[in-house]
Amino acid sequence: MNETDVVIIGAGHNGLTCAAYLAHAGLRVKVVERRKVVGGAAVTEEFHPGFRNSVAAYTVSLLNPKVISDLNLAEHGLKIVERRAQNFLPALDGSHLLTGEGRTRASVARLSPHDADAIEDFSRELETIADVLRALVLRAPPNLVEGFGPGAIRETFNALGTANVLRRLSLEQQRSLLDLFTRSAGEMLDERFEADLVKALFGFDAIVGNYASPYAAGSAYVMLHHAFGEVNGRKGVWGHAVGGMGAITQAMAGAARARGVEIETGAGVREVIVERDRVAGVVLDNGAIVRAKYVVSSVNPKLLYTRLVPAQALPTEFLARIRTWRNGSGTFRMNVALGALPSFTALPGTGDHLTAGIIIAPSLPYMDRAWQDARALGWSREPVVELLIPSTLDDTLAPAGRHVASLFCQHVAPQLPDGKSWDDHRDEVADLMIATVDKYAPGFAASVLGRQILSPLDLEREFGLLGGDIFHGALTLNQLFSARPMLGHADYRGPLKNLYHCGSGAHPGGGVTGAPGHNAAHVILRDHRALFG
Ligand SMILES: Cc1cc2nc3c(=O)[nH]c(=O)nc-3n(C[C@H](O)[C@H](O)[C@H](O)COP(=O)(O)OP(=O)(O)OC[C@H]3O[C@@H](n4cnc5c(N)ncnc54)[C@H](O)[C@@H]3O)c2cc1C
């Protein structure tokens, strides 16, 4: 039997972040991870002899600069480089859009002079709002509490603090914020832009990890969620962690260990121990017991409460509600080993565009059809694929002259219709994804030397991402902010004493941010100091 102050379930990047902060404050912390490696959805693995790539998450921007600096991630080996171009959207008619510093305006103007002005206005609008929301990312959202007591007073102050942050927005900007939280990205983009590729640039962000049409209400928020990020101080930019996303979590694990955290891999949690109304530790799959004052979970909240915490220990209404937690982001992920770089008909040859996120989804109606198809058939006949070739920025991933690419494909059904299983359709859909890229870059399929495929079912089995949900729960209004994971529990505290949430199922949600881990650690330390001084 082990005994410690804190046991953290899961060594994803949030579990590791939380562990590092808690240990830094002097608590004894043990992290137990079901997989053989740390990192959760942010890992790098060899998937074909000599070829390594980020297995799931594949690109960095949302990782919070405070977390990077507090954990000294650079000293622990993390280096993030910028893409030389941000996004490349080819179309079958031979046109394309290429964005990035010093390129966006001219490229948009070639498609639509009107949109060249409009994109600057819209980017400014998004940026102003993202800037204010960034200030809310590293604080617990106002939490609803019943009755009047110290908790109510604390939350009143928290709500005032939050309101104060929002007051930085003018009235007109607050109206835009309301639009972004509630409206569809499609409607907002149709109002502002003419060119399909320009709309598709923003529309893609609205459907990443969001199994919905870009015309679904609320999809504008997902677009905003993807605008929070920055790389090396440059806002709204996406970059690459040298060595793949695993370099982030390896650096975090290094930082955590340097502060005294014990990390045990191959140690899945079978059950959370509950004694009367408080948690007291965990039982591992091998029967070992780890007793702890605090249990902190970084796994999907539905997984925690429907599989790990005994049902009889939970308030009935809480359990009923968490069972309705919506998972299922409709994503299909592949890695391919490439003998040669692709050449796109819309912009042939090599160049900076091959360092960009290459989005194959040339219009909002294309994305909408992909969603309609997936609803009816299980996947789309013309799927949405983002291709990223990190080996154009990082020569540690593939043998010289060869490359690796991530394919992040949106709009496959989390569960296939008519009782079909992903196990029987994985390869067929992988072939379709490759054929889709091949349409825009003939010869791509022939250059594939090896591949790794993760259907939604594989993501669930491998990483514990229920329904393959990349965010640990949809980013819909009823599952955001004070309602993540449930009204009354947005303060990282679970419904049992000494149980906390530090994963993406807590505010501010999914993505490799480190924010839920950071915020949870601060709440735990406050509670600990209140009890023990
Ligand atoms: C395919 C895909 C692509 C993505 N792309 C990006 C991207 O490019 N950029 C970005 O910022 N974000 C991306 N995301 C989202 C991002 O990766 C996740 O939101 C984030 O990594 C989740 O981190 P976490 O620490 O909250 O949880 P996780 O990384 O899910 O970590 C939870 C950990 O708990 C472990 N675990 C589960 N059950 C148990 C148990 N019973 N006992 C012990 N351990 C357990 C898991 O193995 C896992 O290691 C992507 C996600 C996926 C899946």
Coordinates of C-alpha atoms and ligand atoms in Angstrom, one line a residue:
M1 CA 0.0 0.0 0.0
N2 CA 1.2 3.5 -0.8
E3 CA 0.3 6.6 1.1
T4 CA 0.7 10.2 -0.2
D5 CA -1.0 13.6 0.1
V6 CA -2.3 13.7 -3.5
V7 CA -3.0 11.0 -6.0
I8 CA -3.7 12.2 -9.6
I9 CA -5.5 9.9 -12.0
G10 CA -3.9 10.2 -15.4
A11 CA -0.6 11.6 -16.6
G12 CA -1.9 13.6 -19.5
H13 CA -0.6 17.2 -19.8
N14 CA -3.1 18.5 -17.3
G15 CA -2.4 15.8 -14.7
L16 CA 1.3 16.5 -15.0
T17 CA 0.8 20.3 -14.8
C18 CA -1.4 20.0 -11.7
A19 CA 1.1 17.6 -10.1
A20 CA 4.1 20.0 -10.7
Y21 CA 2.3 22.9 -9.1
L22 CA 1.1 20.9 -6.1
A23 CA 4.6 19.4 -5.5
H24 CA 6.1 22.8 -5.8
A25 CA 3.9 24.0 -3.0
G26 CA 5.3 21.1 -0.8
L27 CA 2.6 18.4 -1.2
R28 CA 3.6 14.8 -1.8
V29 CA 2.1 13.9 -5.1
K30 CA 1.8 10.6 -7.0
V31 CA 0.5 10.4 -10.6
V32 CA -0.9 7.1 -11.8
E33 CA -1.3 6.5 -15.5
R34 CA -2.9 3.6 -17.3
R35 CA -0.7 3.8 -20.4
K36 CA 2.9 2.8 -20.5
V37 CA 3.9 6.3 -21.4
V38 CA 3.0 9.7 -19.9
G39 CA 1.3 12.4 -22.0
G40 CA -2.2 11.3 -22.6
A41 CA -3.3 12.8 -25.9
A42 CA -0.1 14.7 -26.2
V43 CA 2.5 12.0 -27.0
T44 CA 5.1 11.2 -29.7
E45 CA 5.5 7.6 -30.7
E46 CA 7.2 5.6 -33.5
F47 CA 4.4 4.4 -35.7
H48 CA 6.4 3.0 -38.6
P49 CA 10.1 1.9 -38.4
G50 CA 12.2 5.1 -38.4
F51 CA 9.1 7.4 -38.4
R52 CA 7.9 9.2 -35.3
N53 CA 5.0 11.6 -34.9
S54 CA 2.6 13.1 -32.5
V55 CA 0.0 10.4 -32.1
A56 CA -3.1 12.4 -31.3
A57 CA -2.7 16.1 -30.6
Y58 CA -0.4 17.4 -33.3
T59 CA 0.0 21.2 -33.2
V60 CA 0.6 23.8 -30.5
S61 CA -0.8 27.2 -29.7
L62 CA -3.1 27.0 -26.8
L63 CA -0.4 25.9 -24.3
N64 CA -0.5 28.7 -21.7
P65 CA 2.6 30.9 -21.5
K66 CA 2.4 31.1 -17.7
V67 CA 2.4 27.3 -17.5
I68 CA 5.4 27.2 -19.9
S69 CA 7.3 29.6 -17.7
D70 CA 6.2 28.4 -14.2
L71 CA 7.2 24.8 -15.1
N72 CA 10.4 26.0 -16.8
L73 CA 9.5 23.8 -19.7
A74 CA 12.2 25.3 -21.9
E75 CA 14.8 24.2 -19.3
H76 CA 13.3 20.7 -19.5
G77 CA 13.9 20.5 -23.2
L78 CA 10.8 22.1 -24.8
K79 CA 11.3 24.1 -27.9
I80 CA 8.4 25.4 -30.0
V81 CA 8.9 26.7 -33.5
E82 CA 6.5 28.6 -35.7
R83 CA 5.1 27.4 -38.9
R84 CA 6.5 29.4 -41.8
A85 CA 3.0 29.8 -43.1
Q86 CA -0.1 29.4 -41.0
N87 CA -2.8 27.8 -43.2
F88 CA -3.0 26.6 -46.8
L89 CA -6.4 25.9 -48.3
P90 CA -6.3 24.4 -51.8
A91 CA -9.4 24.2 -54.0
L92 CA -10.0 21.8 -56.9
D93 CA -10.6 24.8 -59.3
G94 CA -6.9 25.6 -58.9
S95 CA -7.3 28.5 -56.5
H96 CA -5.8 28.6 -53.0
L97 CA -5.6 30.6 -49.9
L98 CA -2.3 30.9 -48.0
T99 CA -2.2 32.7 -44.6
G100 CA 0.6 33.8 -42.3
E101 CA 2.5 37.0 -41.4
G102 CA 2.9 39.2 -44.5
R103 CA 0.9 36.9 -46.8
T104 CA -2.7 36.8 -45.7
R105 CA -3.9 40.1 -47.2
A106 CA -2.5 39.6 -50.7
S107 CA -3.7 36.0 -50.8
V108 CA -7.2 36.9 -49.7
A109 CA -7.3 39.9 -52.1
R110 CA -6.7 37.5 -55.0
L111 CA -9.9 35.7 -54.1
S112 CA -11.9 38.8 -53.1
P113 CA -10.8 42.4 -52.7
H114 CA -13.8 42.9 -50.3
D115 CA -12.6 40.1 -48.1
A116 CA -9.1 41.6 -47.8
D117 CA -10.5 44.4 -45.7
A118 CA -13.1 42.2 -44.0
I119 CA -10.6 39.7 -42.8
E120 CA -8.5 42.3 -41.1
D121 CA -11.6 43.6 -39.3
F122 CA -12.8 40.2 -38.3
S123 CA -9.4 39.1 -37.1
R124 CA -9.2 42.2 -35.0
E125 CA -12.6 41.5 -33.6
L126 CA -11.7 37.9 -32.7
E127 CA -8.4 39.0 -31.3
T128 CA -9.8 41.6 -28.9
I129 CA -12.3 39.2 -27.6
A130 CA -9.8 36.4 -27.4
D131 CA -7.5 38.7 -25.4
V132 CA -10.1 39.3 -22.8
L133 CA -11.1 35.7 -22.6
R134 CA -7.4 34.7 -22.2
A135 CA -7.6 36.6 -18.8
L136 CA -10.4 34.2 -17.8
V137 CA -8.6 31.0 -18.8
L138 CA -6.4 30.9 -15.8
R139 CA -9.1 31.5 -13.2
A140 CA -12.0 29.3 -12.0
P141 CA -15.3 30.5 -13.5
P142 CA -17.9 31.7 -11.1
N143 CA -19.5 28.7 -9.5
L144 CA -23.1 28.4 -8.4
V145 CA -23.6 27.5 -4.8
E146 CA -26.8 26.9 -2.8
G147 CA -27.6 28.9 0.3
F148 CA -25.6 31.7 1.9
G149 CA -22.3 31.0 3.6
P150 CA -18.5 31.4 3.0
G151 CA -18.8 29.6 -0.4
A152 CA -21.5 32.0 -1.6
I153 CA -19.4 35.0 -0.5
R154 CA -16.3 33.7 -2.2
E155 CA -18.2 33.1 -5.4
T156 CA -19.8 36.5 -5.3
F157 CA -16.3 38.0 -5.3
N158 CA -15.3 35.6 -8.1
A159 CA -18.3 36.7 -10.2
L160 CA -17.4 40.3 -9.6
G161 CA -13.8 39.6 -10.6
T162 CA -15.0 37.9 -13.8
A163 CA -17.4 40.8 -14.6
N164 CA -14.6 43.2 -14.1
V165 CA -12.5 41.3 -16.7
L166 CA -15.5 41.4 -19.2
R167 CA -15.9 45.1 -18.5
R168 CA -12.8 45.7 -20.6
L169 CA -14.9 45.0 -23.6
S170 CA -17.0 47.9 -25.0
L171 CA -20.7 47.3 -25.3
E172 CA -20.4 46.5 -29.0
Q173 CA -17.7 44.0 -28.2
Q174 CA -19.9 42.4 -25.6
R175 CA -22.5 42.0 -28.3
S176 CA -20.0 40.3 -30.5
L177 CA -19.1 38.1 -27.5
L178 CA -22.7 37.1 -27.2
D179 CA -22.8 36.3 -30.9
L180 CA -19.6 34.2 -30.6
F181 CA -21.1 32.2 -27.7
T182 CA -24.4 31.5 -29.2
R183 CA -24.5 31.8 -33.0
S184 CA -23.3 29.6 -35.8
A185 CA -19.9 30.3 -37.3
G186 CA -21.5 29.8 -40.8
E187 CA -24.0 32.6 -40.4
M188 CA -21.4 35.0 -39.0
L189 CA -18.9 34.2 -41.8
D190 CA -21.6 34.4 -44.6
E191 CA -22.4 37.9 -43.3
R192 CA -18.8 39.1 -43.4
F193 CA -17.1 37.3 -46.4
E194 CA -17.6 36.5 -50.0
A195 CA -14.9 34.0 -50.9
D196 CA -15.5 30.3 -50.0
L197 CA -11.9 29.7 -49.0
V198 CA -11.9 32.6 -46.6
K199 CA -15.0 31.4 -44.9
A200 CA -13.6 27.9 -44.9
L201 CA -10.4 29.1 -43.1
F202 CA -12.4 30.2 -40.1
G203 CA -15.2 27.6 -40.5
F204 CA -12.7 24.8 -40.1
D205 CA -11.8 26.1 -36.6
A206 CA -15.5 26.0 -35.8
I207 CA -15.8 22.2 -36.6
V208 CA -12.5 20.9 -35.2
G209 CA -13.5 18.5 -32.6
N210 CA -17.1 19.7 -32.9
Y211 CA -19.3 17.1 -34.5
A212 CA -21.7 19.6 -35.9
S213 CA -22.4 21.6 -39.1
P214 CA -20.7 25.0 -39.2
Y215 CA -24.3 26.3 -39.4
A216 CA -25.1 24.8 -36.0
A217 CA -25.8 27.3 -33.2
G218 CA -22.8 27.5 -30.9
S219 CA -20.2 26.5 -33.5
A220 CA -18.9 30.1 -33.4
Y221 CA -17.7 29.5 -29.9
V222 CA -15.5 26.6 -31.0
M223 CA -14.0 28.9 -33.6
L224 CA -13.2 31.4 -30.8
H225 CA -11.7 28.6 -28.6
H226 CA -9.1 28.0 -31.3
A227 CA -8.2 31.7 -31.4
F228 CA -7.0 31.8 -27.7
G229 CA -3.5 30.6 -28.5
E230 CA -0.1 32.0 -29.1
V231 CA 3.4 30.8 -29.9
N232 CA 6.5 32.4 -28.3
G233 CA 4.5 35.5 -27.5
R234 CA 2.9 35.8 -31.0
K235 CA -0.9 35.7 -30.6
G236 CA -3.2 33.6 -32.6
V237 CA -0.3 31.7 -34.2
W238 CA 0.1 27.9 -34.4
G239 CA 3.5 26.2 -34.1
H240 CA 5.3 22.9 -33.7
A241 CA 6.9 21.4 -30.6
V242 CA 10.3 20.0 -31.8
G243 CA 10.1 16.2 -31.2
G244 CA 6.3 16.3 -31.5
M245 CA 3.7 16.9 -28.8
G246 CA 5.3 14.3 -26.6
A247 CA 8.1 16.8 -26.1
I248 CA 5.6 19.0 -24.2
T249 CA 4.6 16.2 -21.8
Q250 CA 8.1 14.8 -21.5
A251 CA 9.2 18.3 -20.4
M252 CA 6.2 18.5 -18.0
A253 CA 7.1 15.1 -16.5
G254 CA 10.7 16.3 -16.1
A255 CA 9.4 19.4 -14.3
A256 CA 7.1 17.4 -12.1
R257 CA 9.8 14.8 -11.2
A258 CA 12.3 17.6 -10.4
R259 CA 9.8 18.9 -7.9
G260 CA 9.5 15.4 -6.3
V261 CA 6.4 14.0 -8.0
E262 CA 6.3 10.2 -8.4
I263 CA 4.8 9.0 -11.7
E264 CA 3.8 5.4 -12.1
T265 CA 2.9 4.3 -15.6
G266 CA 1.1 1.1 -16.5
A267 CA -1.0 1.8 -13.4
G268 CA -4.7 2.2 -14.4
V269 CA -7.2 3.2 -11.7
R270 CA -9.9 0.7 -11.2
E271 CA -11.8 2.5 -8.4
V272 CA -11.8 5.6 -6.4
I273 CA -12.0 4.8 -2.7
V274 CA -14.8 6.5 -0.9
E275 CA -15.1 6.5 2.9
R276 CA -18.4 8.0 4.1
D277 CA -18.7 11.2 2.1
R278 CA -15.0 11.7 1.2
V279 CA -12.5 10.2 -1.1
A280 CA -9.5 8.5 0.4
G281 CA -7.4 7.1 -2.4
V282 CA -7.6 4.8 -5.4
V283 CA -7.4 1.1 -6.2
L284 CA -5.2 0.2 -9.2
D285 CA -6.0 -2.4 -11.8
N286 CA -3.5 -4.7 -10.2
G287 CA -5.2 -4.4 -6.9
A288 CA -2.6 -2.1 -5.3
I289 CA -4.0 0.7 -3.1
V290 CA -2.8 4.3 -3.0
R291 CA -4.2 6.2 -0.1
A292 CA -4.3 9.9 -0.3
K293 CA -5.8 13.0 1.3
Y294 CA -6.8 14.3 -2.1
V295 CA -7.8 12.5 -5.3
V296 CA -7.5 14.6 -8.4
S297 CA -8.9 13.3 -11.7
S298 CA -7.7 14.3 -15.1
V299 CA -9.9 11.8 -17.0
N300 CA -13.1 12.6 -18.8
P301 CA -15.7 13.4 -16.1
K302 CA -18.2 10.8 -17.4
L303 CA -15.5 8.2 -17.3
L304 CA -14.7 9.2 -13.7
Y305 CA -18.2 9.1 -12.4
T306 CA -19.7 6.3 -14.4
R307 CA -16.7 3.9 -14.2
L308 CA -14.4 4.7 -11.4
V309 CA -16.4 6.2 -8.5
P310 CA -18.9 3.7 -7.0
A311 CA -22.4 4.8 -8.0
Q312 CA -23.8 4.5 -4.5
A313 CA -21.3 7.1 -3.3
L314 CA -22.7 9.8 -5.6
P315 CA -25.7 12.0 -5.2
T316 CA -28.4 10.5 -7.4
E317 CA -29.1 13.8 -9.3
F318 CA -25.4 14.3 -9.9
L319 CA -25.0 10.8 -11.3
A320 CA -28.1 11.1 -13.5
R321 CA -26.8 14.4 -15.0
I322 CA -23.2 13.4 -15.6
R323 CA -24.6 10.4 -17.5
T324 CA -25.9 12.9 -20.0
W325 CA -22.5 14.6 -20.5
R326 CA -22.1 14.9 -24.2
N327 CA -19.0 13.3 -25.7
G328 CA -18.2 12.5 -29.3
S329 CA -16.2 15.0 -31.3
G330 CA -16.4 13.0 -34.6
T331 CA -12.7 12.9 -35.3
F332 CA -10.5 10.3 -37.1
R333 CA -6.8 10.6 -36.8
M334 CA -4.0 9.2 -38.9
N335 CA -0.3 9.4 -39.2
V336 CA 1.5 8.6 -42.4
A337 CA 5.1 7.9 -43.3
L338 CA 5.9 9.6 -46.6
G339 CA 8.5 8.8 -49.2
A340 CA 8.2 12.3 -50.7
L341 CA 6.5 15.6 -50.0
P342 CA 3.1 16.1 -51.7
S343 CA 2.7 18.5 -54.5
F344 CA -0.7 20.3 -54.7
T345 CA -2.3 21.1 -58.0
A346 CA -3.3 24.5 -56.6
L347 CA 0.3 25.4 -55.7
P348 CA 2.7 22.8 -57.1
G349 CA 6.1 22.0 -55.7
T350 CA 7.6 22.6 -52.3
G351 CA 7.5 25.8 -50.3
D352 CA 6.4 27.4 -47.0
H353 CA 2.9 26.3 -47.6
L354 CA 4.0 22.7 -46.8
T355 CA 4.8 23.9 -43.2
A356 CA 1.2 25.1 -42.8
G357 CA -1.9 23.4 -41.6
I358 CA -3.3 22.3 -45.0
I359 CA -7.0 22.3 -44.8
I360 CA -9.0 20.2 -47.3
A361 CA -12.5 21.6 -46.9
P362 CA -12.9 24.3 -49.5
S363 CA -16.2 25.8 -48.4
L364 CA -18.8 25.9 -45.6
P365 CA -21.3 23.9 -47.7
Y366 CA -18.6 21.2 -48.1
M367 CA -18.3 21.0 -44.3
D368 CA -22.0 21.0 -43.9
R369 CA -22.4 18.2 -46.4
A370 CA -19.6 16.3 -44.5
W371 CA -21.6 16.5 -41.3
Q372 CA -24.9 15.5 -43.0
D373 CA -23.2 12.5 -44.6
A374 CA -21.6 11.4 -41.4
R375 CA -25.0 11.6 -39.6
A376 CA -26.6 9.4 -42.2
L377 CA -23.7 7.1 -43.3
G378 CA -21.1 7.2 -40.5
W379 CA -18.6 9.1 -42.4
S380 CA -18.6 11.7 -45.2
R381 CA -18.1 10.8 -48.9
E382 CA -16.0 14.0 -49.2
P383 CA -14.3 14.3 -45.8
V384 CA -12.8 17.3 -44.1
V385 CA -9.0 16.7 -43.6
E386 CA -6.3 18.8 -42.1
L387 CA -2.9 17.7 -43.2
L388 CA 0.2 18.8 -41.3
I389 CA 3.7 17.8 -42.3
P390 CA 5.8 18.5 -39.1
S391 CA 9.0 17.0 -40.6
T392 CA 9.2 20.2 -42.8
L393 CA 10.0 22.0 -39.6
D394 CA 11.6 19.2 -37.5
D395 CA 14.2 16.7 -38.8
T396 CA 14.0 14.5 -35.7
L397 CA 10.8 12.8 -36.9
A398 CA 11.7 11.0 -40.1
P399 CA 14.8 9.6 -41.9
A400 CA 16.6 12.2 -44.1
G401 CA 14.6 12.9 -47.3
R402 CA 11.5 11.3 -45.9
H403 CA 8.6 12.9 -44.1
V404 CA 5.7 12.3 -41.7
A405 CA 2.3 13.8 -41.9
S406 CA -0.6 14.1 -39.5
L407 CA -4.1 13.7 -40.9
F408 CA -6.8 15.2 -38.7
C409 CA -10.1 14.3 -40.2
Q410 CA -13.4 15.7 -39.0
H411 CA -16.9 14.5 -39.2
V412 CA -17.0 10.8 -38.7
A413 CA -19.7 9.4 -36.5
P414 CA -18.5 8.6 -32.9
Q415 CA -20.7 5.5 -33.1
L416 CA -21.5 4.1 -36.5
P417 CA -25.1 3.7 -37.5
D418 CA -26.9 0.4 -37.9
G419 CA -24.7 -1.4 -35.3
K420 CA -21.6 -1.2 -37.5
S421 CA -18.3 -1.3 -35.8
W422 CA -15.3 1.0 -36.4
D423 CA -13.2 -2.1 -36.2
D424 CA -14.7 -3.3 -39.5
H425 CA -14.5 0.1 -41.3
R426 CA -11.2 1.6 -40.0
D427 CA -9.1 0.8 -43.1
E428 CA -11.8 1.7 -45.6
V429 CA -12.2 5.1 -44.1
A430 CA -8.4 5.5 -43.9
D431 CA -8.2 4.8 -47.6
L432 CA -10.9 7.4 -48.2
M433 CA -8.9 10.0 -46.2
I434 CA -5.8 9.4 -48.2
A435 CA -7.7 9.4 -51.5
T436 CA -9.2 12.7 -50.5
V437 CA -5.7 14.3 -50.1
D438 CA -4.7 12.6 -53.4
K439 CA -7.4 14.5 -55.3
Y440 CA -5.7 17.8 -54.3
A441 CA -2.2 16.5 -54.5
P442 CA -2.0 13.7 -57.1
G443 CA 0.7 11.2 -56.1
F444 CA 0.1 11.5 -52.4
A445 CA -1.4 8.1 -52.0
A446 CA 1.5 6.5 -53.8
S447 CA 4.0 8.2 -51.5
V448 CA 2.5 6.6 -48.3
L449 CA 5.0 4.1 -46.9
G450 CA 3.1 3.3 -43.7
R451 CA 0.2 4.5 -41.7
Q452 CA -1.3 4.6 -38.2
I453 CA -5.1 4.9 -37.8
L454 CA -7.1 6.0 -34.9
S455 CA -10.9 5.8 -35.3
P456 CA -13.1 7.3 -32.6
L457 CA -13.3 3.9 -31.0
D458 CA -9.5 3.6 -31.1
L459 CA -9.2 7.0 -29.4
E460 CA -11.5 5.8 -26.7
R461 CA -9.7 2.5 -26.1
E462 CA -6.2 3.9 -26.3
F463 CA -6.6 7.2 -24.4
G464 CA -9.8 6.9 -22.5
L465 CA -11.4 9.6 -24.7
L466 CA -15.0 8.5 -24.5
G467 CA -16.7 8.6 -27.9
G468 CA -13.3 9.7 -29.2
D469 CA -14.0 13.1 -27.8
I470 CA -10.8 15.1 -28.1
F471 CA -12.0 17.7 -25.6
H472 CA -13.3 15.4 -22.8
G473 CA -16.8 16.7 -23.6
A474 CA -18.3 18.9 -26.3
L475 CA -17.7 22.6 -26.1
T476 CA -21.4 23.5 -26.2
L477 CA -22.9 26.3 -24.1
N478 CA -24.4 23.9 -21.6
Q479 CA -20.9 22.3 -21.0
L480 CA -18.8 25.5 -20.8
F481 CA -17.5 27.9 -18.3
S482 CA -19.7 27.7 -15.1
A483 CA -21.3 24.6 -16.4
R484 CA -18.1 22.6 -17.0
P485 CA -18.5 19.9 -16.0
M486 CA -21.7 20.9 -14.3
L487 CA -23.3 23.9 -12.6
G488 CA -22.2 23.8 -9.0
H489 CA -18.9 22.0 -9.8
A490 CA -17.1 24.5 -12.0
D491 CA -14.6 25.3 -9.2
Y492 CA -12.7 22.0 -9.9
R493 CA -14.3 20.4 -6.8
G494 CA -16.2 17.2 -7.2
P495 CA -19.4 16.2 -5.4
L496 CA -17.4 14.3 -2.8
K497 CA -15.0 15.8 -0.3
N498 CA -11.4 16.0 -1.4
L499 CA -12.2 15.0 -4.9
Y500 CA -11.1 17.4 -7.7
H501 CA -11.1 17.7 -11.5
C502 CA -8.0 18.8 -13.3
G503 CA -8.6 17.6 -16.9
S504 CA -10.1 19.0 -20.0
G505 CA -13.6 18.2 -18.8
A506 CA -13.1 21.3 -16.5
H507 CA -12.8 25.0 -17.5
P508 CA -11.6 26.1 -20.0
G509 CA -12.0 22.8 -21.7
G510 CA -9.9 20.8 -24.2
G511 CA -6.7 21.5 -26.1
V512 CA -3.1 21.3 -24.9
T513 CA -3.4 24.3 -22.6
G514 CA -2.3 23.3 -19.1
A515 CA -5.1 25.6 -17.8
P516 CA -7.4 23.1 -16.0
G517 CA -4.3 21.6 -14.4
H518 CA -3.1 25.0 -13.3
N519 CA -6.4 26.2 -12.0
A520 CA -7.3 23.0 -10.1
A521 CA -3.9 23.0 -8.3
H522 CA -4.6 26.5 -7.1
V523 CA -8.1 25.5 -5.7
I524 CA -6.6 22.4 -4.0
L525 CA -3.8 24.4 -2.4
R526 CA -6.4 27.0 -1.2
D527 CA -8.4 24.2 0.4
H528 CA -5.3 22.5 1.8
R529 CA -4.1 25.8 3.4
A530 CA -7.6 26.4 4.9
L531 CA -7.4 23.0 6.6
F532 CA -3.8 22.8 7.5
G533 CA -2.5 26.4 7.4
Ligands
LIG1 C1 -6.8 13.2 -32.2 C2 -6.6 14.5 -31.4 C3 -6.1 15.6 -31.9 C4 -5.9 16.7 -31.2 N1 -5.3 17.8 -31.7 C5 -4.9 18.8 -30.9 C6 -4.0 19.8 -31.3 O1 -3.4 19.7 -32.4 N2 -3.7 20.8 -30.4 C7 -4.3 20.9 -29.2 O2 -4.0 21.9 -28.5 N3 -5.1 20.0 -28.8 C8 -5.4 18.9 -29.5 N4 -6.2 17.9 -29.1 C9 -6.9 18.1 -27.8 C10 -5.9 17.8 -26.7 O3 -5.0 16.9 -27.0 C11 -6.6 17.3 -25.4 O4 -7.7 18.1 -25.1 C12 -5.7 17.3 -24.2 O5 -4.5 16.7 -24.6 C13 -6.3 16.6 -23.1 O6 -5.4 16.6 -22.0 P1 -5.8 16.1 -20.6 O7 -4.5 16.1 -19.7 O8 -6.9 17.0 -20.0 O9 -6.3 14.7 -20.8 P2 -5.6 13.4 -21.5 O10 -4.5 13.8 -22.3 O11 -6.8 12.7 -22.1 O12 -5.0 12.6 -20.3 C14 -5.8 11.8 -19.4 C15 -4.9 10.6 -19.0 O13 -5.6 9.8 -18.2 C16 -5.3 8.4 -18.5 N5 -6.3 7.5 -18.0 C17 -7.5 7.3 -18.5 N6 -8.2 6.4 -17.7 C18 -7.3 6.1 -16.7 C19 -7.4 5.3 -15.5 N7 -8.5 4.6 -15.3 N8 -6.4 5.3 -14.7 C20 -5.3 6.0 -14.9 N9 -5.1 6.8 -16.0 C21 -6.1 6.9 -16.8 C22 -5.1 8.4 -20.0 O14 -4.4 7.4 -20.5 C23 -4.5 9.8 -20.2 O15 -3.1 9.7 -20.2 C24 -6.4 16.8 -29.8 C25 -6.9 15.6 -29.3 C26 -7.0 14.4 -30.0 C27 -7.5 13.2 -29.4

